[in-house]
GROMACS .gro file of C-alpha atoms in nm:
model
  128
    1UNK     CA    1  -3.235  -8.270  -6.474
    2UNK     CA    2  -3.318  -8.154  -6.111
    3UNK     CA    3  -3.047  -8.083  -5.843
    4UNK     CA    4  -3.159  -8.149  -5.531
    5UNK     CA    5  -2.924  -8.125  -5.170
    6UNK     CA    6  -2.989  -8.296  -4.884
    7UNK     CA    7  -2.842  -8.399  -4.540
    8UNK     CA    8  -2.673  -8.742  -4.576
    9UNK     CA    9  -2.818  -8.825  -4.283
   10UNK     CA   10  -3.209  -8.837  -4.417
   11UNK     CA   11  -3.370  -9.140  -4.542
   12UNK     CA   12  -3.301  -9.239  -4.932
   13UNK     CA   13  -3.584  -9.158  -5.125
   14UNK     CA   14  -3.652  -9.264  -5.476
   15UNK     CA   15  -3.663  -8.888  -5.628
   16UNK     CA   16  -3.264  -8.855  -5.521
   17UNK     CA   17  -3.186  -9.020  -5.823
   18UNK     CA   18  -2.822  -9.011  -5.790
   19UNK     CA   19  -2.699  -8.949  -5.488
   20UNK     CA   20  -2.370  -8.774  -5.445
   21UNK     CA   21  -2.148  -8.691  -5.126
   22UNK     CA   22  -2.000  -8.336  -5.144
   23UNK     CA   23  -1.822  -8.346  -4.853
   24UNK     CA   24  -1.433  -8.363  -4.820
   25UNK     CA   25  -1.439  -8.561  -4.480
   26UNK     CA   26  -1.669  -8.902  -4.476
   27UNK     CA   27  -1.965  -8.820  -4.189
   28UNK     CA   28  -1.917  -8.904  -3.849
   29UNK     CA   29  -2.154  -9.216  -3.709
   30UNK     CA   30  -2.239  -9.296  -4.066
   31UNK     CA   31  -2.119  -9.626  -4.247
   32UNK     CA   32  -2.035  -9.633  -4.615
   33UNK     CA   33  -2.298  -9.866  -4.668
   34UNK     CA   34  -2.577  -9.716  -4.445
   35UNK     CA   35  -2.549  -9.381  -4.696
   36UNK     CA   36  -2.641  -9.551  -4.988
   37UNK     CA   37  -2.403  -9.296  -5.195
   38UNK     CA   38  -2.362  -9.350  -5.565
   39UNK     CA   39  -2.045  -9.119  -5.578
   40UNK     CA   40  -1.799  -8.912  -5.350
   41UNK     CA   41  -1.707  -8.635  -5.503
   42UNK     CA   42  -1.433  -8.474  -5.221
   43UNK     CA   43  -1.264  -8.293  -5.467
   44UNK     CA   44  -1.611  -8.099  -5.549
   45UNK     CA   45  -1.592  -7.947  -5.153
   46UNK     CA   46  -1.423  -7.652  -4.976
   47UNK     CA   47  -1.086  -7.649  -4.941
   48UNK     CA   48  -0.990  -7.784  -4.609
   49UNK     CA   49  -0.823  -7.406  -4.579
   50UNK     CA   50  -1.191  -7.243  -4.659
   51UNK     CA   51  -1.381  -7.522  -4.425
   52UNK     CA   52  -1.183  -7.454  -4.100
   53UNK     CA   53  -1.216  -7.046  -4.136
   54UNK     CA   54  -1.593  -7.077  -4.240
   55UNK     CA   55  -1.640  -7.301  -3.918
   56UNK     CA   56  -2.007  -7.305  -4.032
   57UNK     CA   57  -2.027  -6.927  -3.858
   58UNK     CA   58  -2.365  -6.723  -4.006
   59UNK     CA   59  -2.173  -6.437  -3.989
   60UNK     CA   60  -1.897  -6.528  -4.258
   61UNK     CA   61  -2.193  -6.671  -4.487
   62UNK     CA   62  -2.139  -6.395  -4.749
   63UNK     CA   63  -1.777  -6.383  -4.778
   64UNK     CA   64  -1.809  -6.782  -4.768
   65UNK     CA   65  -2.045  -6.803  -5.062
   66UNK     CA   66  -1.751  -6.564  -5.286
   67UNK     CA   67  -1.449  -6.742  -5.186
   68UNK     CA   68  -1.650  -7.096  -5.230
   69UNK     CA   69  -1.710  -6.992  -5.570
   70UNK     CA   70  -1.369  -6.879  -5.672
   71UNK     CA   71  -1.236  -7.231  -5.535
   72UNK     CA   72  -1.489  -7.359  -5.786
   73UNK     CA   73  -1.423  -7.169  -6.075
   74UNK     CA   74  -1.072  -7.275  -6.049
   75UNK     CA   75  -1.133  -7.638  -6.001
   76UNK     CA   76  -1.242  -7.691  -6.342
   77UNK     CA   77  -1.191  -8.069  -6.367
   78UNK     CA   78  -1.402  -8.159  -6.021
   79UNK     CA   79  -1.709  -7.872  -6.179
   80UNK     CA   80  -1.696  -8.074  -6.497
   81UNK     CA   81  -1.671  -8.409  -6.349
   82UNK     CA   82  -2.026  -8.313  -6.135
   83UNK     CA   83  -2.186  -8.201  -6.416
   84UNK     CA   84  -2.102  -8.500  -6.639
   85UNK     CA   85  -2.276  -8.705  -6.321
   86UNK     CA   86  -2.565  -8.490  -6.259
   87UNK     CA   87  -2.619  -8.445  -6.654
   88UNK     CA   88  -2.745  -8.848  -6.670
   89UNK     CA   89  -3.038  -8.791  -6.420
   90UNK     CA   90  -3.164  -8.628  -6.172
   91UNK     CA   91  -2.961  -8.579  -5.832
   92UNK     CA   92  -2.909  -8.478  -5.472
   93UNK     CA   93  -2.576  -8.375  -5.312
   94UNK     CA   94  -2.550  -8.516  -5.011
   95UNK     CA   95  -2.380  -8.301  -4.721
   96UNK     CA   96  -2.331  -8.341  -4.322
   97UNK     CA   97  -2.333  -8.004  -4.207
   98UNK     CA   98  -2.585  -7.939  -3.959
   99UNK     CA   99  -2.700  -7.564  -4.061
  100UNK     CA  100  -2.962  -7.664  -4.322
  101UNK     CA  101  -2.969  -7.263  -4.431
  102UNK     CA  102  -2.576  -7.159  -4.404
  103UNK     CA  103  -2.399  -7.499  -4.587
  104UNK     CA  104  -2.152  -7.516  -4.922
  105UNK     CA  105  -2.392  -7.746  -5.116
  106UNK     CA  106  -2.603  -7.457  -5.136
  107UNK     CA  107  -2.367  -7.288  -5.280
  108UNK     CA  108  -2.242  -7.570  -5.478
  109UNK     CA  109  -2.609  -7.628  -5.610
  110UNK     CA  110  -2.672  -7.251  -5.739
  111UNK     CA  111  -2.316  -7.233  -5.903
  112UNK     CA  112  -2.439  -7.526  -6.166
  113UNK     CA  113  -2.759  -7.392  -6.191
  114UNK     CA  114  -2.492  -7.071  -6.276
  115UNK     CA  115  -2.617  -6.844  -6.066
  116UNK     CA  116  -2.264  -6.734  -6.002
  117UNK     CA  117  -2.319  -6.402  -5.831
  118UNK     CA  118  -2.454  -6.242  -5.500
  119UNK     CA  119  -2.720  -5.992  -5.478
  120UNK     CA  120  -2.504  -5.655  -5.376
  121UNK     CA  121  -2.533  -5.560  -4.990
  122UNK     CA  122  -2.688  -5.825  -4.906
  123UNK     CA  123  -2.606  -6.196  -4.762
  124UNK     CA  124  -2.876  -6.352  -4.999
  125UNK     CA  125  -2.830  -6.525  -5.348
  126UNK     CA  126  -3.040  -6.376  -5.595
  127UNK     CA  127  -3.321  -6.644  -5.659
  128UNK     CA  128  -3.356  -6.883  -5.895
   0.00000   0.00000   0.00000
């Protein structure tokens, strides 16, 4: 099954399949029933400790990316939870942040696709 991510803030499209919100905090300007999510996974997201000293800075992309992951490999039940969902059909995780290239469900997408680790010396994933 594909994994796509996408700004909650695009249209729906009919490839989504199911469409789930990775985002601890509900986007601003957006009604629940204007984002035509399936599920909200806030558990799934950054720790509100982790969000507030990323603060969506370029600059603290790499070290964002490893401590992401660690909060993921120790939320066990919220990883297994996801995968359960985005085992049925395809998907898109749904996110708010602005910075299309420097966002967690980027992250979040490559760790199920477990591609758990970072190229060394550089701020890029390996690819996939």
């Amino acid at each position: 099954m594909a994994v796509h991510i996408k700004r909650i803030y695009e249209a729906k499209e009919d490839k989504d399949g199911i469409r789930i919100l990775v985002d601890r905090l509900w986007p601003r300007g957006l009604s629940k029933q204007d984002a035509s999510v399936d599920l909200w996974l806030k558990e799934i997201a950054p720790s509100p400790a982790l969000r507030r000293w990323f603060g969506h800075d370029p600059a603290k992309w790499t070290e964002f990316q490893r401590r992401y992951r660690r909060e993921l490999e120790k939320n066990a039940s919220a990883v297994e939870e996801l995968e359960r969902q985005i085992g049925k059909s395809d998907a898109t995780l749904l996110y708010a942040a602005k910075d299309l290239q420097h966002n967690h469900a980027i992250v979040l997408q490559r760790f199920l696709g477990k591609d758990r680790s970072i190229a060394p010396g550089t701020d890029k994933m390996p690819p996939t």
